[in-house]
Amino acid sequence: MEGELAWWDLDSRKKTRTIEIEDGYHALALSSDGLTAAIGLDRGIRLINVRTGTAKEATGAAASSPIRLSFSPDGKTVVSTNIDGTVTLWDAAAATPSETLRGHSRTVWDPVFSADGETLYTGSSDGTVIAWDLSGDRRLGRRFTFTHDRGLSLWPPRHPGKFSP
């Protein structure tokens, strides 16, 4: 059904619980401990406690609406990648933006954290990947191109895809 976040029992194939959300496309991520769901909103995010259904949200706080969301390995940070080329870091406890990273010129896709959570890798439709040092200088080295054979790609059918650090 449109406008809901649903939990399903995979054995019985029945819906066990729902939380109402706005209709439309929403980026979605689940924390590694399974206790918090992050949902993209209009220029913001909603963090939902999976057990209680209580939520914290920030709308209008980011430069654009999230395309993808991901939790850091420790669950303290949520990253949103955005259509305007920005990457927003959010404090997962407060649901507030802590920093906006700029460096891509087009839509940013799947963010990938290093295992220690200190480096964030982002790939963009501009054909580049940036490694962000989240513990220090915020940018490692320089951008590198990975779509030289395809040129620039557009939303939605062509994008850089998933990658791993």
CSV table of C-alpha atoms in Angstrom, one decimal, residues 39-46 56-66 80 82 84 86-91 94-102:
chain,number,residue,atom,x,y,z
A,39,ILE,CA,13.3,7.5,5.7
A,40,GLY,CA,14.0,10.4,3.3
A,41,LEU,CA,11.6,13.3,3.4
A,42,ASP,CA,11.3,16.6,1.6
A,43,ARG,CA,14.8,18.0,2.1
A,44,GLY,CA,15.2,16.0,5.3
A,45,ILE,CA,14.9,12.7,7.1
A,46,ARG,CA,12.7,10.9,9.6
A,56,LYS,CA,12.2,12.3,15.1
A,57,GLU,CA,12.4,14.3,11.9
A,58,ALA,CA,14.0,17.2,10.3
A,59,THR,CA,12.4,18.6,7.1
A,60,GLY,CA,13.7,21.5,5.0
A,61,ALA,CA,17.1,21.1,6.7
A,62,ALA,CA,19.1,19.7,3.7
A,63,ALA,CA,19.9,21.2,0.3
A,64,SER,CA,17.7,18.7,-1.5
A,65,SER,CA,15.7,15.5,-0.8
A,66,PRO,CA,17.6,12.3,-0.2
A,80,SER,CA,21.9,11.1,2.7
A,82,ASN,CA,21.2,14.1,-2.9
A,84,ASP,CA,21.9,18.3,-6.2
A,86,THR,CA,25.6,17.2,-2.1
A,87,VAL,CA,26.1,14.6,0.7
A,88,THR,CA,24.5,15.4,4.1
A,89,LEU,CA,25.7,13.9,7.4
A,90,TRP,CA,23.0,13.6,10.1
A,91,ASP,CA,23.3,13.1,13.8
A,94,ALA,CA,18.9,14.1,17.2
A,95,ALA,CA,17.8,13.8,13.6
A,96,THR,CA,19.7,17.0,12.8
A,97,PRO,CA,22.1,17.7,10.0
A,98,SER,CA,25.7,17.9,11.2
A,99,GLU,CA,27.5,18.7,7.9
A,100,THR,CA,27.0,19.0,4.2
A,101,LEU,CA,29.8,17.7,1.9
A,102,ARG,CA,30.2,19.3,-1.5
